[in-house]
Short mmCIF file of C-alpha atoms and ligand atoms in Angstrom, two decimals:
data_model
loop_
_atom_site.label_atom_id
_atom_site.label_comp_id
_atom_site.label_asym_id
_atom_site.label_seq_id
_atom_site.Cartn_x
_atom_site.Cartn_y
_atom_site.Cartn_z
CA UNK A 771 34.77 33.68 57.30
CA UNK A 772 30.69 34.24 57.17
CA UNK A 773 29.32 32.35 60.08
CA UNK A 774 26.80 29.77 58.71
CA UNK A 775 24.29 27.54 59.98
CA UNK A 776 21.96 25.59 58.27
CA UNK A 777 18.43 24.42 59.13
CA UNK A 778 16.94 21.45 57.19
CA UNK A 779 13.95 19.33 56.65
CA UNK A 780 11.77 21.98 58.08
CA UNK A 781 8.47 20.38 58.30
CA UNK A 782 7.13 24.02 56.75
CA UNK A 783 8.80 27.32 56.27
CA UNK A 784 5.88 29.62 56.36
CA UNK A 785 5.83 33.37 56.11
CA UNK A 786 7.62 33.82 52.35
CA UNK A 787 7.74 36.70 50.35
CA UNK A 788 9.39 37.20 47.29
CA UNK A 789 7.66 40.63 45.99
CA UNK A 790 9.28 43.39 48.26
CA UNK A 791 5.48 43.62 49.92
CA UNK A 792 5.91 46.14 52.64
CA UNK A 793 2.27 44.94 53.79
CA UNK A 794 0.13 42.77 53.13
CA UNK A 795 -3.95 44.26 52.47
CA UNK A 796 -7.20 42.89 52.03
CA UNK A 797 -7.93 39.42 50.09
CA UNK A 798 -3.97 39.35 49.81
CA UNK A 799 -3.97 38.70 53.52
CA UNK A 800 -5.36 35.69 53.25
CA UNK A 801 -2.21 33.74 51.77
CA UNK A 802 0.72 32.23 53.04
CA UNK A 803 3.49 31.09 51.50
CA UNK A 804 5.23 28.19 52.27
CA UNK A 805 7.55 25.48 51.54
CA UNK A 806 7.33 21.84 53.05
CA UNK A 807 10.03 19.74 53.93
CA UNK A 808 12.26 22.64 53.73
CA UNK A 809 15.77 24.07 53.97
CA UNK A 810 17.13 27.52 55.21
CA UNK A 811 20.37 28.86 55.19
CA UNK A 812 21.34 31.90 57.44
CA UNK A 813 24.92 33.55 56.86
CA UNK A 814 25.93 36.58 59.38
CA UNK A 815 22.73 36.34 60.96
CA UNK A 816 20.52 36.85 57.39
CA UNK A 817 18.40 34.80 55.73
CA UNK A 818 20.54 33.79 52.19
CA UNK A 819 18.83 31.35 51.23
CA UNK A 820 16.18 28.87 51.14
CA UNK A 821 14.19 25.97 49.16
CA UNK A 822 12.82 22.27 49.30
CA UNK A 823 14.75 19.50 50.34
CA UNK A 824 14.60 18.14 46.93
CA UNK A 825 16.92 20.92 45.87
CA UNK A 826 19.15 21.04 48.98
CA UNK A 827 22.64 21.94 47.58
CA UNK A 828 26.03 20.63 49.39
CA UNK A 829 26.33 22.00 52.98
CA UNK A 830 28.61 24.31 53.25
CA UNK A 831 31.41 22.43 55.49
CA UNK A 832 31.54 24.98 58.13
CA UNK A 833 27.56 25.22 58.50
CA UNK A 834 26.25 24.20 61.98
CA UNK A 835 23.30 22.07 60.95
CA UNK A 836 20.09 21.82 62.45
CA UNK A 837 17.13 18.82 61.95
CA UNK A 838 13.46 20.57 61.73
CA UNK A 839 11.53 17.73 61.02
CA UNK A 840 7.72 18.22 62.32
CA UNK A 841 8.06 21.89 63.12
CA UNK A 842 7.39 24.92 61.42
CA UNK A 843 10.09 27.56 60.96
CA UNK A 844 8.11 31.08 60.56
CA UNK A 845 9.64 34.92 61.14
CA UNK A 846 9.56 36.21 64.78
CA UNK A 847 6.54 38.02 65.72
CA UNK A 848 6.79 41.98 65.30
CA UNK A 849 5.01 43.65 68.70
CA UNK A 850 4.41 46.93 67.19
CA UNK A 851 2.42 47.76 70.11
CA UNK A 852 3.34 48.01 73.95
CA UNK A 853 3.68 49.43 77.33
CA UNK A 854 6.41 46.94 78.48
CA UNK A 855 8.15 49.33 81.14
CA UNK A 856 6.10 49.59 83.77
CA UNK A 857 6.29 49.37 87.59
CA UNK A 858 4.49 46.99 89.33
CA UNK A 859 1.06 45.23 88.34
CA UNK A 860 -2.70 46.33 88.79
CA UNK A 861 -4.29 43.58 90.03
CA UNK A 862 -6.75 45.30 92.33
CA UNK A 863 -7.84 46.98 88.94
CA UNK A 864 -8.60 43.46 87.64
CA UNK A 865 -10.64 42.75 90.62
CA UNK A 866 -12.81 46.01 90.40
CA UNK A 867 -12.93 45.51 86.87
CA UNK A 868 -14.52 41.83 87.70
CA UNK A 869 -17.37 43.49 90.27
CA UNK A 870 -18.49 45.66 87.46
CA UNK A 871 -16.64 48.97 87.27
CA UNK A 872 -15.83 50.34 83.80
CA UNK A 873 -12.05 51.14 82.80
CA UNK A 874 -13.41 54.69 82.61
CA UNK A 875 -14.85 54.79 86.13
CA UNK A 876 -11.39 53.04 87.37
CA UNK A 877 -9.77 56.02 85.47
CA UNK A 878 -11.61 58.92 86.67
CA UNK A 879 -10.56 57.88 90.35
CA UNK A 880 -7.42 58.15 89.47
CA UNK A 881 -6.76 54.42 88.97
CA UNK A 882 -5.66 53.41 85.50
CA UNK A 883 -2.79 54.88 83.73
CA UNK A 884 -2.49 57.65 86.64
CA UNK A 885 -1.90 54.59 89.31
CA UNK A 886 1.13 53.35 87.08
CA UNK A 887 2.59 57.07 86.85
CA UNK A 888 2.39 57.37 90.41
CA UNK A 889 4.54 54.02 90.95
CA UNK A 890 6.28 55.27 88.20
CA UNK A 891 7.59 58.22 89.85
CA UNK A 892 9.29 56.36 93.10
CA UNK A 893 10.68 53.63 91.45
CA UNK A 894 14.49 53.79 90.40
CA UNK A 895 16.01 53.25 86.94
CA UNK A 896 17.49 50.30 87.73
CA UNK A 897 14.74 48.71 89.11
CA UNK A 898 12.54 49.32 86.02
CA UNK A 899 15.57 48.59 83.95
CA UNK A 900 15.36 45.27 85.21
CA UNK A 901 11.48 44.39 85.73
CA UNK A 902 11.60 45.36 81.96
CA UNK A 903 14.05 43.30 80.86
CA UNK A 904 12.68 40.37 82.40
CA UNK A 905 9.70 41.06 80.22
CA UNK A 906 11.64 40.90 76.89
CA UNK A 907 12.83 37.37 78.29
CA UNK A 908 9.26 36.27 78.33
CA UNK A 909 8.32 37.48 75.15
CA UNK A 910 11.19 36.15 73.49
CA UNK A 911 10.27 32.83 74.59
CA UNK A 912 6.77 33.14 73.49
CA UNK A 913 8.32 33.85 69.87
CA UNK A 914 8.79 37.96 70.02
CA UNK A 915 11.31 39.13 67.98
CA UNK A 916 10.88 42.93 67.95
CA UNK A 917 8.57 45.05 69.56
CA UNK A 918 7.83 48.63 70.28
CA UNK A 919 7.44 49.99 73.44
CA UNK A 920 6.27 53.45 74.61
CA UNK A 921 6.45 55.59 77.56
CA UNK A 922 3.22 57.81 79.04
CA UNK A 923 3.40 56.18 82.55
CA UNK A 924 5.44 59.33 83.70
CA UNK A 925 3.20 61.97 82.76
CA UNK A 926 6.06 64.84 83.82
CA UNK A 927 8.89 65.68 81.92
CA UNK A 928 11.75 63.85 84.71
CA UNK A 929 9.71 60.70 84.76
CA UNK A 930 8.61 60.49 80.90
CA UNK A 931 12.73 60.94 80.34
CA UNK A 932 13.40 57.89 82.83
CA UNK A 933 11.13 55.85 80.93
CA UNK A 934 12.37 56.33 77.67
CA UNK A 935 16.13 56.45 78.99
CA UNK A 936 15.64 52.70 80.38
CA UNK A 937 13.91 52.01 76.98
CA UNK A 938 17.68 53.34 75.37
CA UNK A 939 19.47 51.08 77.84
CA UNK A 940 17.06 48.16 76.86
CA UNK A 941 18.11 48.59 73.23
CA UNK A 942 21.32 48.12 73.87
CA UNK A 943 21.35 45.51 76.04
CA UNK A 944 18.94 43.52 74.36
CA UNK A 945 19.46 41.46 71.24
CA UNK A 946 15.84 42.53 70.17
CA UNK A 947 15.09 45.02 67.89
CA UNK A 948 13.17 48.03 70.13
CA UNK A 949 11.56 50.75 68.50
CA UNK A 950 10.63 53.69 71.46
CA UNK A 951 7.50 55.90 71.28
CA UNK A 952 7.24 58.99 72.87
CA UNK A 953 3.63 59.03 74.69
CA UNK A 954 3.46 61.81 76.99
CA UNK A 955 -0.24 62.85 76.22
CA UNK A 956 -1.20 58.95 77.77
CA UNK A 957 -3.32 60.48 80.21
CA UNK A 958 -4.47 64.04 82.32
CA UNK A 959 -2.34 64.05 85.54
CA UNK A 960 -4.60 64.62 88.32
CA UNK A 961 -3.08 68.38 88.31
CA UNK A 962 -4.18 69.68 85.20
CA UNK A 963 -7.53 67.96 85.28
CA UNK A 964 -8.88 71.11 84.91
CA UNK A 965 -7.19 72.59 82.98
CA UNK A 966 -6.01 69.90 80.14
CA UNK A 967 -4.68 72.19 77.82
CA UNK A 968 -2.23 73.07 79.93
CA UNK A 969 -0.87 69.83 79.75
CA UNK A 970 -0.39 69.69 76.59
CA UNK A 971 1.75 73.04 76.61
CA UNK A 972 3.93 70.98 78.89
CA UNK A 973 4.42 68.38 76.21
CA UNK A 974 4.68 70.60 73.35
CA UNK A 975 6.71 73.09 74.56
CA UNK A 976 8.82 70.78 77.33
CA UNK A 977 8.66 66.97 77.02
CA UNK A 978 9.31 66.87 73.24
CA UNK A 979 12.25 69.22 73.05
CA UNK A 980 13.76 67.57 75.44
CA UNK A 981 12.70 63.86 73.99
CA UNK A 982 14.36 65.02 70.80
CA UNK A 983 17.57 66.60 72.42
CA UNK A 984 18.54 63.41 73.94
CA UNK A 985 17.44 61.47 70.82
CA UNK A 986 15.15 59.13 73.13
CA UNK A 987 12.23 58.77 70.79
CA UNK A 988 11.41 56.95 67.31
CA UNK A 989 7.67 58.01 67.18
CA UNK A 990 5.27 59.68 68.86
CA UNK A 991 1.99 58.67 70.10
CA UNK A 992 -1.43 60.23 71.67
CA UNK A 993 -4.51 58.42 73.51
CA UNK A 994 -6.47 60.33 71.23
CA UNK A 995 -9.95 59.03 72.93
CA UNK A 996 -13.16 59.79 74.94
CA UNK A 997 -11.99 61.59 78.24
CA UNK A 998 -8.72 62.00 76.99
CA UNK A 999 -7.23 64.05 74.47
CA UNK A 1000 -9.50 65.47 72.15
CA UNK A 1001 -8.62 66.04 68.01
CA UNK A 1002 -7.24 69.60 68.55
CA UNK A 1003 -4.95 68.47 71.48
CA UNK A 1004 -3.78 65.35 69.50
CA UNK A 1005 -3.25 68.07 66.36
CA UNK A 1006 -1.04 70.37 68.50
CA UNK A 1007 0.90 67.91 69.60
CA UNK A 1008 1.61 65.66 66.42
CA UNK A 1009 2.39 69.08 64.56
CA UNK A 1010 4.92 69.96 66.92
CA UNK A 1011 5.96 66.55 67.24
CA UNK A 1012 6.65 66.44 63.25
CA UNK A 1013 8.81 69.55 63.35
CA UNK A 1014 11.33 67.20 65.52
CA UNK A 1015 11.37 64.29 63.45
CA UNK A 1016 8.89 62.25 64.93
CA UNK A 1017 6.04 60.27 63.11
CA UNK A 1018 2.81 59.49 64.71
CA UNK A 1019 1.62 56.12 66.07
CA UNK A 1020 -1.37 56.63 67.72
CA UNK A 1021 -4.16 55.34 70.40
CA UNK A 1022 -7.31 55.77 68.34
CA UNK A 1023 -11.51 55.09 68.83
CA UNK A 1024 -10.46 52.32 71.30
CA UNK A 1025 -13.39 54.31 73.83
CA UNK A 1026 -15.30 55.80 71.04
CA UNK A 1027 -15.84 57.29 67.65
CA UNK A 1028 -13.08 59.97 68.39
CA UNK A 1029 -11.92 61.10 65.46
CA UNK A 1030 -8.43 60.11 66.23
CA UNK A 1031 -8.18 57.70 62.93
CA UNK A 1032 -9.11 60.67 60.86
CA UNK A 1033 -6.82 62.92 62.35
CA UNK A 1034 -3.88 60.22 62.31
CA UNK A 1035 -4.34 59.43 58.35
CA UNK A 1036 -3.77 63.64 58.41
CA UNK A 1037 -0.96 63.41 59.97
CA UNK A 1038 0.52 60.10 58.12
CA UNK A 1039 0.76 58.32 61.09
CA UNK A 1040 2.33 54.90 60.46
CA UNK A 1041 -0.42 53.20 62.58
CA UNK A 1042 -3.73 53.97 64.38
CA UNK A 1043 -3.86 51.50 67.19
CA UNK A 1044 -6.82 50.12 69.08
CA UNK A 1045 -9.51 50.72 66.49
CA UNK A 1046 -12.37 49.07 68.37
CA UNK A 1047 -15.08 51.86 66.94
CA UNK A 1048 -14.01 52.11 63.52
CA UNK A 1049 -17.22 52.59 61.05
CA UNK A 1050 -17.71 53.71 57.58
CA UNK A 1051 -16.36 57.32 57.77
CA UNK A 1052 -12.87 55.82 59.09
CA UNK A 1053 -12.39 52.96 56.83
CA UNK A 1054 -12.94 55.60 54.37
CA UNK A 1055 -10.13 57.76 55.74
CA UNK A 1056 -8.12 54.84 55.78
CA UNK A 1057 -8.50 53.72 52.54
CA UNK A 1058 -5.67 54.55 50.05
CA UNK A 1059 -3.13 55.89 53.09
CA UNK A 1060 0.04 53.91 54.10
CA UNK A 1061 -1.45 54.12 57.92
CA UNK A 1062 -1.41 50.93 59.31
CA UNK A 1063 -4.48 49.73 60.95
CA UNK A 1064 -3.26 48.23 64.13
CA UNK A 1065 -5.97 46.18 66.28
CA UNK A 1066 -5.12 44.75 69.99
CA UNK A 1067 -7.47 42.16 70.93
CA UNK A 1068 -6.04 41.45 74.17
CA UNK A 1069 -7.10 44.80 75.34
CA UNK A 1070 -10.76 44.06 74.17
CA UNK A 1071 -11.19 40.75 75.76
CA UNK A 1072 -9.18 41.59 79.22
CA UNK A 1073 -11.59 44.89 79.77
CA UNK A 1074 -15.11 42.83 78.20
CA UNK A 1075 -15.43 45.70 75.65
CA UNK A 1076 -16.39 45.65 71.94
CA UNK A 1077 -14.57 44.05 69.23
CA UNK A 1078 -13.72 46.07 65.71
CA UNK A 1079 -15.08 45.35 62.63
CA UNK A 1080 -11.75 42.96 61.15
CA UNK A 1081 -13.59 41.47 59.02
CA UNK A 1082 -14.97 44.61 57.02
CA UNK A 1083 -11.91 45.93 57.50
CA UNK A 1084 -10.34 43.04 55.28
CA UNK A 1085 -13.34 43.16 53.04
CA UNK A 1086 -12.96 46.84 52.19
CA UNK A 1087 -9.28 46.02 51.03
CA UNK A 1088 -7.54 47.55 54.03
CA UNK A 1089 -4.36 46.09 55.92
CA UNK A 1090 -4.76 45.02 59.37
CA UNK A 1091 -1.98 44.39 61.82
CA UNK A 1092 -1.99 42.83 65.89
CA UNK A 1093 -0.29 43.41 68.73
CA UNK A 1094 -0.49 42.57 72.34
CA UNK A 1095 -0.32 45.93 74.32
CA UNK A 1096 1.78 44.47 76.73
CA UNK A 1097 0.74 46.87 79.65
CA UNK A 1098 -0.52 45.94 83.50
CA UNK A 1099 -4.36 47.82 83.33
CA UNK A 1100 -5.73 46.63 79.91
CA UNK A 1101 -3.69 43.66 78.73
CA UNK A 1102 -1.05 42.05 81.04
CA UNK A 1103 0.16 39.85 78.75
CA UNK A 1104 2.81 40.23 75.99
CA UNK A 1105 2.52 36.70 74.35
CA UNK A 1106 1.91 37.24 70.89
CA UNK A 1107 0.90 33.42 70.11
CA UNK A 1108 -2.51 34.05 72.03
CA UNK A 1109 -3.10 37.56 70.35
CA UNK A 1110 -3.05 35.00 67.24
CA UNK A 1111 -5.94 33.16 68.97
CA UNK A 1112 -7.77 36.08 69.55
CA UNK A 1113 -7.58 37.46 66.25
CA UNK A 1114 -9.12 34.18 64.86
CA UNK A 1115 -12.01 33.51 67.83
CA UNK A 1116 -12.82 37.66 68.66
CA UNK A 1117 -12.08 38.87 65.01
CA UNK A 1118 -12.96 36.23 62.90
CA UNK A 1119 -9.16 36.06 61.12
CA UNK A 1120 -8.60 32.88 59.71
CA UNK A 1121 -4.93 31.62 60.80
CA UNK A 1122 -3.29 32.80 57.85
CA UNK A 1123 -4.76 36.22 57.67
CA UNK A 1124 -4.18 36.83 61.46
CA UNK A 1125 -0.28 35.52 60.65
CA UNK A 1126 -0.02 38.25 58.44
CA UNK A 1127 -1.27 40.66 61.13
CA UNK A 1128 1.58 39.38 63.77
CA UNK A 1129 4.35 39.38 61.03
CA UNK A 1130 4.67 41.20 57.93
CA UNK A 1131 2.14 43.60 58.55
CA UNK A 1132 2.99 44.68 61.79
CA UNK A 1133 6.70 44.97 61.18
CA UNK A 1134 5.07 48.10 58.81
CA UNK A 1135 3.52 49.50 61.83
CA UNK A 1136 6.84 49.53 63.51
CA UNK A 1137 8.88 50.35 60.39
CA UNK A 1138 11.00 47.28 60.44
CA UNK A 1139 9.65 45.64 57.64
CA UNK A 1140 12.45 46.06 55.01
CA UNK A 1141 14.69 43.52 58.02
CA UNK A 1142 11.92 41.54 59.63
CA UNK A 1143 8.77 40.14 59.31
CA UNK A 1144 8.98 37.79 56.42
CA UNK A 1145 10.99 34.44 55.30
CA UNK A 1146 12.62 36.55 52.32
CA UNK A 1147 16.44 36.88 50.97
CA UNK A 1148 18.66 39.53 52.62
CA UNK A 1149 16.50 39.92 55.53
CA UNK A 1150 17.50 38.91 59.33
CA UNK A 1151 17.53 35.81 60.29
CA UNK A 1152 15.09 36.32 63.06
CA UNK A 1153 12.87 33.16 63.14
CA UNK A 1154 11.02 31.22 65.45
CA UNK A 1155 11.28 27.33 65.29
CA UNK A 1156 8.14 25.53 66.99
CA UNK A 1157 7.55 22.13 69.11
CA UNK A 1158 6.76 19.66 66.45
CA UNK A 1159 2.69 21.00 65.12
CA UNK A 1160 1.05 19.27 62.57
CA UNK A 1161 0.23 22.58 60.73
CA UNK A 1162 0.09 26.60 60.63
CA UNK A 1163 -3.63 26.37 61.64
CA UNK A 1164 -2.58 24.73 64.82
CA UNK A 1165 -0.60 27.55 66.33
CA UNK A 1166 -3.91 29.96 66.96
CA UNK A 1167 -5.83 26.50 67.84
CA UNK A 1168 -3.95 25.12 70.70
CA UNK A 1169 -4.51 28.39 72.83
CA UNK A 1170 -2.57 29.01 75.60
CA UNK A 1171 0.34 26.34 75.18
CA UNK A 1172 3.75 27.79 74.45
CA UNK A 1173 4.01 26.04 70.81
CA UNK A 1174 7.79 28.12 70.64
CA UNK A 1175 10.46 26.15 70.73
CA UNK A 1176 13.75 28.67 69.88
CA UNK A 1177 13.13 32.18 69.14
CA UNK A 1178 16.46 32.96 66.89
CA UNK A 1179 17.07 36.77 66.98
CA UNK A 1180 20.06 38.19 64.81
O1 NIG B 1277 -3.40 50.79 75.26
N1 NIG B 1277 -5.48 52.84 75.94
C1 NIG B 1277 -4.59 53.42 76.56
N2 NIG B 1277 -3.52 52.89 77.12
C2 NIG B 1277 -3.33 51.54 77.43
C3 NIG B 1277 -3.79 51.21 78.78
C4 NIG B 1277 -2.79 51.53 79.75
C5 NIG B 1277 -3.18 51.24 81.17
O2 NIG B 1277 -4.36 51.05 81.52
O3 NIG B 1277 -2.22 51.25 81.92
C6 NIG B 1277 -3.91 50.68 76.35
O4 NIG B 1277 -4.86 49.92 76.55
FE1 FE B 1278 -1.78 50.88 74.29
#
């Protein structure tokens, strides 16, 4: 018998869509539909059915019923976006960072992303196994109910593997849905320095086969930025990349005008990711793709650096999705609720456009959006129910309070 439960007078189901929209772009981000006073059925773990409490039909007998009065019942956030397995915290980064040294400067001392990969290498699978898990805890409670997470804090071929082999175990063990990127061009190890190319031929010709072999990898990304890999790197490595299957997601213009949203629309990357110098030339590029514009504001306001240009983003008709970066140098937090805030006080998203960003649109940049991402028919039943708010504008308002109540995952 189909296991049912049944959630009623919903104080407002928000997130609906009826059209099969895969995304949602430009003016049509600004709408959200909803239902007040509502009723939703889930059966097997899906969404089957839903409408106002006018129309409620007879309750199944077997439903488990639950009373939603005051709160909003929305889809899980999609975290298209993170570094979630990592060892250890940077907090002596932070504190440098506060006296006045740029993320770059921290880098080219071989803090950054090559301090992680040298904790990285010492610490054992099960320990990061477990640190990680504890993570996906904490964003579930914060209303996560998929996310992507890459690797790129091993930076050689043994430790990249252990990464992405915990991110394997994680999928299994967790009930949320994990999508694993492959990001072995993250940064230079301290070895090849110079002599970068080299590197690469290390990914290309070692990290990826072996990636692919053990099936450890949905997508692939590269920091494809200002003192780190340039467009021809990024090239050689998505082309080989492709031959195995996997489709880019990459770390774009987050340092500079790179060229690395260009050269992701060429390679029909489903998302360019950080986006903070994005002009004329890549909106441009953009236009008329199916890459997902991906922008991560709590990497922009942890390091002080610029914000990207959401709003003409919107305005020229493009999608834009959010996510945290979950990672411990340039945004220790995975709580999607505040990247919410941030996209409506740093970008200038009003709370329904940025609700978009954190749900339908960037369940596209993690290609889950035919199961998540949106209250619609068929789909899983992965919702979050909230405290009792008096509205959708309220969640992005009331900053830093946990406004989550359950996160359901099916
Ligand atoms: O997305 N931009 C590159 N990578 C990460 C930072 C990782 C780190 O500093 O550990 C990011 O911000
Ligand atoms: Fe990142």
């Amino acid at each position: 018998m189909a296991n049912r439960s049944l959630l009623t007078h919903i104080g407002l189901l928000a997130g609906i869509i009826e059209d099969g929209s895969p995304f949602l772009a430009g003016e049509s981000m600004a709408v959200v539909n909803t239902i007040e006073n509502a009723w939703l059925l889930m059966e097997d773990g899906m969404i089957s059915d839903y409408g106002s409490m006018d129309s409620l039909p007879p309750r199944p007998e077997d439903a488990i019923s639950q009373d939603c009065s005051g709160r909003i019942v929305m889809p899980a956030f999609c975290d298209s976006h993170t570094h979630l397995v990592f060892a250890g915290t940077r907090e002596i980064e932070y504190v440098d960072k506060i006296k006045g040294l740029s993320y770059e400067e921290i880098a080219k001392r071989g803090g950054g992303i090559l301090n992680s990969a040298a904790r990285m290498a010492e610490i054992s699978g099960e320990k990061l196994l477990q640190q990680s898990l504890e993570r996906l805890d904490l964003i579930q409670s914060y209303g996560t109910g998929a996310v992507e997470i890459k690797s790129g804090y091993g930076l050689n071929t043994a430790s990249e593997l252990k990464m992405l082999r915990v991110i394997k175990q994680m999928k299994m063990m967790s009930p949320l849905t994990i999508k694993a990127t492959f990001l072995g061009a993250h940064a230079i190890p301290q070895e090849y320095r110079g002599n970068p190319d080299k590197y690469v031929e290390v990914i290309v010709n070692e990290m990826i086969p072996a990636v692919a072999e053990e099936n450890l990898a949905d997508y692939v990304d590269v920091f494809c930025d200002k003192g780190f890999f340039t467009v021809p790197q990024t090239e050689r490595i998505l082309s080989v990349a492709g031959k195995y299957g996997l489709i880019p997601k990459i770390h774009a213009n987050e340092l500079g005008f790179s060229g690395g949203i260009q050269t992701g629309v060429k390679y029909k990357a489903l998302s360019v990711d950080h986006m903070e110098y994005t002009g004329d030339a890549e909106i441009r590029a953009l236009r008329g793709s199916r890459t997902m514009p991906t922008l991560l504001p709590g990497a922009a306001f942890f390091l002080g650096m610029v914000d990207p240009p959401a709003r003409k983003m919107i305005e020229a008709g493009l999608p834009l999705a959010m996510a945290s970066d979950f990672n411990p140098g340039s945004s220790p937090s995975g709580n999607m609720q505040l990247i919410w805030s941030f996209g409506c006080i740093k970008l200038r998203l009003t709370p329904d456009e940025a609700f978009n960003a954190i749900t339908i649109n960037s369940a596209y940049a993690m290609g889950v959006e035919q199961e998540l991402g949106s209250i619609t028919r068929g789909k899983r039943a992965s919702l979050i129910i909230t405290k009792p708010v008096p509205n959708l504008a309220y969640m992005p308002y009331a900053y830093g309070d946990n406004k989550v109540w359950k996160t359901l995952i099916s």
